mmCIF file of C-alpha atoms and ligand atoms in Angstrom:
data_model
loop_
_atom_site.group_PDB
_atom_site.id
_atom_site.type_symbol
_atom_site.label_atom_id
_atom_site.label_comp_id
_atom_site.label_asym_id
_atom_site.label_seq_id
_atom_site.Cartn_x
_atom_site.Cartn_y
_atom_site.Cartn_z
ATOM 1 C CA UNK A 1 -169.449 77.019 -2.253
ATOM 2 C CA UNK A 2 -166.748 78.341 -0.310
ATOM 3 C CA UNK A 3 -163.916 79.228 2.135
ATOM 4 C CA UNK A 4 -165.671 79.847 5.801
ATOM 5 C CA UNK A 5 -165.901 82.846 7.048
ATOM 6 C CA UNK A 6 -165.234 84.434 9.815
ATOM 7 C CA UNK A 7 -167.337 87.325 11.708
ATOM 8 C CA UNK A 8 -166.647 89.945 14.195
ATOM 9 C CA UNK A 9 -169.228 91.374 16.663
ATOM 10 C CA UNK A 10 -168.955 94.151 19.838
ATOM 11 C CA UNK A 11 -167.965 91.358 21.911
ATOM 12 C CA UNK A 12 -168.062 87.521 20.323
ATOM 13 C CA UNK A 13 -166.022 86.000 17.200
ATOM 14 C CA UNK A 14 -167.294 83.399 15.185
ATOM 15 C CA UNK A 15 -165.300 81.135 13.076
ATOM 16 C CA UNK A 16 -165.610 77.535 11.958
ATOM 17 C CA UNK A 17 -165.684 75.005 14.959
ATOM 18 C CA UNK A 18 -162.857 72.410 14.926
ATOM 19 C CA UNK A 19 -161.469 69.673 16.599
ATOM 20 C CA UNK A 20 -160.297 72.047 19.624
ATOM 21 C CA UNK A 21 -163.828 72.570 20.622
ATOM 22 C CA UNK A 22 -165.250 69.172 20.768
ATOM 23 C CA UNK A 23 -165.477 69.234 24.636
ATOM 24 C CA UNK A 24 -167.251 72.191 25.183
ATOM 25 C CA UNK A 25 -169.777 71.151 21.960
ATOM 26 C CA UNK A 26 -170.154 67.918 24.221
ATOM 27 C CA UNK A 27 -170.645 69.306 27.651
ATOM 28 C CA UNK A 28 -172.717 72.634 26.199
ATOM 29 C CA UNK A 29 -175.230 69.351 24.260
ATOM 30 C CA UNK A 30 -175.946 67.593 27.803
ATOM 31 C CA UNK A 31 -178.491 70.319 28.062
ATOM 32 C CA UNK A 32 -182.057 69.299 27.981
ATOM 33 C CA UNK A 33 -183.448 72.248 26.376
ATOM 34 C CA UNK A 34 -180.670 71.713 23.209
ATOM 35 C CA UNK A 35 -181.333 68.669 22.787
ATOM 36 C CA UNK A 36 -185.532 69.179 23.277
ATOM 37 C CA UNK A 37 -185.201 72.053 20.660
ATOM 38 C CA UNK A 38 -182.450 71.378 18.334
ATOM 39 C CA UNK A 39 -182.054 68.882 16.162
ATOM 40 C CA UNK A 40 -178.651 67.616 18.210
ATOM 41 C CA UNK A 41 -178.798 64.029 18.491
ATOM 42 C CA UNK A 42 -180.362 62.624 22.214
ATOM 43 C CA UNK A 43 -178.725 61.422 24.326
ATOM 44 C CA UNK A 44 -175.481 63.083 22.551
ATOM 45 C CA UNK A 45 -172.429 61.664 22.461
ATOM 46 C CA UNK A 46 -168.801 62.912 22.026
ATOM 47 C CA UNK A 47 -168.635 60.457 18.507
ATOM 48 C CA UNK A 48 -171.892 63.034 18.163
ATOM 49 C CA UNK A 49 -169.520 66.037 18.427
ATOM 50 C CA UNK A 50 -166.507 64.771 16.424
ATOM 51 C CA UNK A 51 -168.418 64.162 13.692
ATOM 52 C CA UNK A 52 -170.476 67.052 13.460
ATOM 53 C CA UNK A 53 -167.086 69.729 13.905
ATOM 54 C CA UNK A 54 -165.818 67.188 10.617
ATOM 55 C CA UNK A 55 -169.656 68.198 8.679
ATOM 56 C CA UNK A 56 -169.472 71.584 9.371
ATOM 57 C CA UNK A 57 -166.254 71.912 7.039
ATOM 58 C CA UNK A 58 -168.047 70.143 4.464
ATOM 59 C CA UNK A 59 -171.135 72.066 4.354
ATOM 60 C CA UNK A 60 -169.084 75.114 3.801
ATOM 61 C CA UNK A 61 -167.402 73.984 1.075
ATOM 62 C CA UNK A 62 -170.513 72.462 -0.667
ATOM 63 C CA UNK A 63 -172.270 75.721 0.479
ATOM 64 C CA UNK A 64 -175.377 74.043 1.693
ATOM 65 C CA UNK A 65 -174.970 75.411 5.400
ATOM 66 C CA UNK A 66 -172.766 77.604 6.799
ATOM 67 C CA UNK A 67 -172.389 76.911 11.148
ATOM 68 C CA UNK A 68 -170.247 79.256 13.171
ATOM 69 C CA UNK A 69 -169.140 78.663 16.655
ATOM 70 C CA UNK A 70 -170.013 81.508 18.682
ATOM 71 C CA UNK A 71 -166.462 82.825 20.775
ATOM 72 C CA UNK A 72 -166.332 85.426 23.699
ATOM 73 C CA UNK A 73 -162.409 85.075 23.983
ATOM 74 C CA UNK A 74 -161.422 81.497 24.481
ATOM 75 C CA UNK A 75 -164.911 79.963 25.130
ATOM 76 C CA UNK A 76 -166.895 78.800 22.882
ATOM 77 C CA UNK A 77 -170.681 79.627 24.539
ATOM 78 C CA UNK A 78 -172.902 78.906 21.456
ATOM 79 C CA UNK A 79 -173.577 77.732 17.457
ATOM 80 C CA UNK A 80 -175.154 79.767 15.283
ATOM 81 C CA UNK A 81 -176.268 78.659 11.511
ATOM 82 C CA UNK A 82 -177.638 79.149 8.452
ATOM 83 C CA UNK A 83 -179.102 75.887 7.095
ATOM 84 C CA UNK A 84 -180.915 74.605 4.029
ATOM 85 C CA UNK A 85 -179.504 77.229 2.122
ATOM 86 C CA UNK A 86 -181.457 76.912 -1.399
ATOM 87 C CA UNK A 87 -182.721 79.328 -4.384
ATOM 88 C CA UNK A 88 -181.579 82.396 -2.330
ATOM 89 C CA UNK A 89 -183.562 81.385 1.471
ATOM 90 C CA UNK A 90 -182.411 79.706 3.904
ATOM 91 C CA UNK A 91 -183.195 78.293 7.942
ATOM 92 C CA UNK A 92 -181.930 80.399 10.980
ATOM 93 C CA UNK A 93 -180.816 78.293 13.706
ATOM 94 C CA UNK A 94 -178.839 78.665 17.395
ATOM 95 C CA UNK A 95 -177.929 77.322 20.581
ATOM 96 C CA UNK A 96 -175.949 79.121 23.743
ATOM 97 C CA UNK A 97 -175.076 77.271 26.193
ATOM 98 C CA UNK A 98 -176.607 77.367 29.733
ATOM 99 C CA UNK A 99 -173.640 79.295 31.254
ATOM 100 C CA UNK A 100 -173.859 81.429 28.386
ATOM 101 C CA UNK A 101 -177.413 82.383 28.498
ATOM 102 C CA UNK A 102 -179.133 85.724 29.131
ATOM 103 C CA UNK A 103 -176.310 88.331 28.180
ATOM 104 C CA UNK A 104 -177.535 88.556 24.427
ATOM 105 C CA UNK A 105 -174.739 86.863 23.141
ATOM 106 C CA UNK A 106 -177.223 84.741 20.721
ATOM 107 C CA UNK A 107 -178.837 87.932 19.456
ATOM 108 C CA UNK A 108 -175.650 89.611 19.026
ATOM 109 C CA UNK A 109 -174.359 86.097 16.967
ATOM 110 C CA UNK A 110 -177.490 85.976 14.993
ATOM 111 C CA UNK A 111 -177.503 89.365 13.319
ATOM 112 C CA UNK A 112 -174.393 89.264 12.220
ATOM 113 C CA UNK A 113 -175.350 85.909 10.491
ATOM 114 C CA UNK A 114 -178.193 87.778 9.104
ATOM 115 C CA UNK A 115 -176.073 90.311 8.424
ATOM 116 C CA UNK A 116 -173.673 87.752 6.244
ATOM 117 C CA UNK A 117 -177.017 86.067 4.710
ATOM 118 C CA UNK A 118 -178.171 89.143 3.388
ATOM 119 C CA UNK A 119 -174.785 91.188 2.752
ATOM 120 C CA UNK A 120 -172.254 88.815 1.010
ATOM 121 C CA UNK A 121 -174.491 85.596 0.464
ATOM 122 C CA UNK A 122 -177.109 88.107 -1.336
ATOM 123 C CA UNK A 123 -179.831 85.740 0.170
ATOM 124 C CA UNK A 124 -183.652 86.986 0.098
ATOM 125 C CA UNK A 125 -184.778 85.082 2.948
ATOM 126 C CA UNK A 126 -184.583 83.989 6.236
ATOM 127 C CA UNK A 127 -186.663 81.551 8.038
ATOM 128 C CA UNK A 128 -186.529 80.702 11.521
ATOM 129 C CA UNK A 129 -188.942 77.778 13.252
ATOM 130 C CA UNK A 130 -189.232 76.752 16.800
ATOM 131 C CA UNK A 131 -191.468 73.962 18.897
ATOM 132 C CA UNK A 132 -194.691 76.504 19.887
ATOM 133 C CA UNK A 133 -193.827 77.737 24.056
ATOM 134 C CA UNK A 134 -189.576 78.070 22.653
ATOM 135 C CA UNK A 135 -189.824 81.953 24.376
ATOM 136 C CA UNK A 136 -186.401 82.039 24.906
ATOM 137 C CA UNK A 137 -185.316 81.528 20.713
ATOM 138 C CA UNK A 138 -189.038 83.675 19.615
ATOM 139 C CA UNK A 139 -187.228 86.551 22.015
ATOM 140 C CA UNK A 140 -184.113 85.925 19.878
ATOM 141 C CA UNK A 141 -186.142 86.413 16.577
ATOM 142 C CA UNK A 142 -188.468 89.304 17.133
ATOM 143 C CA UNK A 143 -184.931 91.417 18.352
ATOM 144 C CA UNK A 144 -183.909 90.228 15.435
ATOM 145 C CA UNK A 145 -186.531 91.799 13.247
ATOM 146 C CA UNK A 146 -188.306 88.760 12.224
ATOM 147 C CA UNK A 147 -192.001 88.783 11.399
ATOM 148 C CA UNK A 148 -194.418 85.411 12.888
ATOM 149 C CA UNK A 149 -195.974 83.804 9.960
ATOM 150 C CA UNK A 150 -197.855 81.480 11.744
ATOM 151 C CA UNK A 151 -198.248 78.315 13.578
ATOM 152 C CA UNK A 152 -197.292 74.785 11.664
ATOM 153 C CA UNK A 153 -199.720 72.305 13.334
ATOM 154 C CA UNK A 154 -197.246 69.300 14.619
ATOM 155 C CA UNK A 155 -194.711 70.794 12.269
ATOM 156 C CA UNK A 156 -191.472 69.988 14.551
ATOM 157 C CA UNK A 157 -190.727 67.366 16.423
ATOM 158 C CA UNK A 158 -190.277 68.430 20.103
ATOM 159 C CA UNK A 159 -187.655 65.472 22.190
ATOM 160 C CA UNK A 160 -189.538 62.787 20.363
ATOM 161 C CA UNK A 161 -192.863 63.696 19.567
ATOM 162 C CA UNK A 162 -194.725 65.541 17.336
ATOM 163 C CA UNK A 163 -195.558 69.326 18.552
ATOM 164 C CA UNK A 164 -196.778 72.497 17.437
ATOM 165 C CA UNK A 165 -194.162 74.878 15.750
ATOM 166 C CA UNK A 166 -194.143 78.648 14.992
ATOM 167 C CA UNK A 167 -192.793 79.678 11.778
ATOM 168 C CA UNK A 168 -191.438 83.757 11.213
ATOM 169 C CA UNK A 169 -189.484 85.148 8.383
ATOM 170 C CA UNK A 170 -187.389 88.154 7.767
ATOM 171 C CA UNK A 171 -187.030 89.380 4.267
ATOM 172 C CA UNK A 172 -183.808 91.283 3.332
ATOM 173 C CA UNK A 173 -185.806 94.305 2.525
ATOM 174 C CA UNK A 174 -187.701 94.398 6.271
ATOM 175 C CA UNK A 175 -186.353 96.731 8.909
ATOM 176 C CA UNK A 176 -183.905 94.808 10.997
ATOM 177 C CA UNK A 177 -185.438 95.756 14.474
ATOM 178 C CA UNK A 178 -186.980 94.465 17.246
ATOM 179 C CA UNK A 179 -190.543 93.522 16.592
ATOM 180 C CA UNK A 180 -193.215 91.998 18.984
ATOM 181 C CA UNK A 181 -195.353 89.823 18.205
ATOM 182 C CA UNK A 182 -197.696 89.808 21.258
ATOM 183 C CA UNK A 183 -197.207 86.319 22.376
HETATM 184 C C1 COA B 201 -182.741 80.224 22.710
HETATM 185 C C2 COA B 201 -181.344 80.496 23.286
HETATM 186 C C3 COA B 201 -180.316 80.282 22.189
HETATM 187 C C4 COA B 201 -181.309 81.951 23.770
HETATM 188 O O1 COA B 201 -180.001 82.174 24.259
HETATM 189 P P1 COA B 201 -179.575 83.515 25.058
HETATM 190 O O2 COA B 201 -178.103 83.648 24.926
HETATM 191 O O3 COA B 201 -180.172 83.498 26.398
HETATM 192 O O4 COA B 201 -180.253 84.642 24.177
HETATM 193 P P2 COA B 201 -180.121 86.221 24.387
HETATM 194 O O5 COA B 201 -179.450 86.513 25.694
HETATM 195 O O6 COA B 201 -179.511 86.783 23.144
HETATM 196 O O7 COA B 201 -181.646 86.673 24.431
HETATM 197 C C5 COA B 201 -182.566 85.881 25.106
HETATM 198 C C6 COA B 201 -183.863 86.649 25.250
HETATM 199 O O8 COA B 201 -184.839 85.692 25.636
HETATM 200 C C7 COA B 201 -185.343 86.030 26.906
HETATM 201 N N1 COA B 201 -185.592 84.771 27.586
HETATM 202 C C8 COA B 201 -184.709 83.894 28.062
HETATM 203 N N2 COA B 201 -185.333 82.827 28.601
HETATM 204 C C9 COA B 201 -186.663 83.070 28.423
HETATM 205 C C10 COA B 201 -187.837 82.344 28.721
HETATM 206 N N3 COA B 201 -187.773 81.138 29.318
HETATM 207 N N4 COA B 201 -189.031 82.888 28.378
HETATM 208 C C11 COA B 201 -189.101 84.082 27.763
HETATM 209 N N5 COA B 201 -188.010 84.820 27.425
HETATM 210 C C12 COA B 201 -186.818 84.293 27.755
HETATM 211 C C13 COA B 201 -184.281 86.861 27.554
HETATM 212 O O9 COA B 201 -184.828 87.674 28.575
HETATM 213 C C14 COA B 201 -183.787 87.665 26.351
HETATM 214 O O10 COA B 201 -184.683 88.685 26.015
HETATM 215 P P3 COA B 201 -184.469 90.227 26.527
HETATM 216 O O11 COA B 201 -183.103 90.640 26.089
HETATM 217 O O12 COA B 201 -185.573 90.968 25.872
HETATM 218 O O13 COA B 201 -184.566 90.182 28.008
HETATM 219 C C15 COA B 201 -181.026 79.554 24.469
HETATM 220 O O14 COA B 201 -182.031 79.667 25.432
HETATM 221 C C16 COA B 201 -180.883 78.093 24.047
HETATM 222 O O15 COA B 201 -179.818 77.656 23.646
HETATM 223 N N6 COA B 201 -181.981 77.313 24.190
HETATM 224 C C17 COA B 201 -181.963 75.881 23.841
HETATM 225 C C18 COA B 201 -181.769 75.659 22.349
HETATM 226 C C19 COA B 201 -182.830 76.367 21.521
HETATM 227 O O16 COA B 201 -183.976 76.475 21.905
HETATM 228 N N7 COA B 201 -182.421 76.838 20.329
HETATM 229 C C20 COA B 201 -183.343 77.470 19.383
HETATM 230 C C21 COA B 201 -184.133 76.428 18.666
HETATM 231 S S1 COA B 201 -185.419 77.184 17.686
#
């Protein structure tokens, strides 16, 4: 239940997305791999992104997820959430886009939403899931400090079928460093 807030990191700002950045939220979903790996709508429309920058200010205020638009100075290269948030856990989720990609701007986004999960929102538990062969987000996690917990057999649906997913969890009492979980 609350005002969203907004975080500061070395080199990105995150705040609530609004109706400013429905065009790059568009163009940034035409990616394959967001819409294979997320649960964006596919194919993903602009009616997709206008309603979805109207949910996000609901779910702060109801407190059930709290979404963040990643910003290095006026773009907007990613999304970064906490979902399902319930009985002090809840879901880690992102997307960069592809311009965006591969200058740690998603790591540098994430902690400091596990950073807010486990500072002011006093959660216990994080939770982060991915379609088995995601390298790219299980990179993302183990810098993150998060600790594989195992594989969900067709647990996540992967661009329309069912598919293997991995499921690791960071507790707010682990070390927040990079981990590796030999994959
Ligand atoms: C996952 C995603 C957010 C990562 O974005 P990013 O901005 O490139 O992330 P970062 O730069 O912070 O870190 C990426 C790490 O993954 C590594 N990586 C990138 N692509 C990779 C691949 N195909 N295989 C293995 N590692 C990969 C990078 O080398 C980097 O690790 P390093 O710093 O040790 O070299 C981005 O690829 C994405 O949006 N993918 C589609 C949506 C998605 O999968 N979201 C997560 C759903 S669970």
């Amino acid at each position: 239940m609350g005002e969203p807030a907004s975080l500061t990191t070395p080199r990105l700002f995150l705040s609530l997305p609004g109706s400013d950045d429905v065009d790059a939220i568009f163009d940034a979903c035409q990616d394959p791999l967001i819409q294979r790996y997320t649960t964006v709508p596919s194919p993903y429309t602009r009616e997709d992104a206008e309603s979805f920058v109207g949910l996000v200010a609901e779910w702060w205020e109801s407190g059930t997820e709290h979404v963040w638009a990643m910003r290095a100075g006026d773009d907007l290269v990613g999304v970064v959430g906490l979902h399902r948030i319930k009985d002090g856990a809840a879901e880690l989720g992102y997307w960069t886009a592809p311009s965006g990609r591969g200058q740690g701007y998603t790591t540098e986004a994430a902690r400091a939403a596990v950073n807010f999960a486990f500072g002011p929102m006093r959660l216990e538990r994080l939770e982060w899931h991915a379609v088995v062969g995601n390298h790219a987000s299980a990179r993302v996690a183990q810098k993150l400090g998060f600790q594989l917990e195992g594989v969900r057999r067709k647990g996540l649906d992967d661009g329309g079928q069912r598919a293997d997913g991995w499921i690791a969890g960071l507790l707010s009492t682990d070390p927040r460093t990079e981990v590796s979980w030999g994959l």
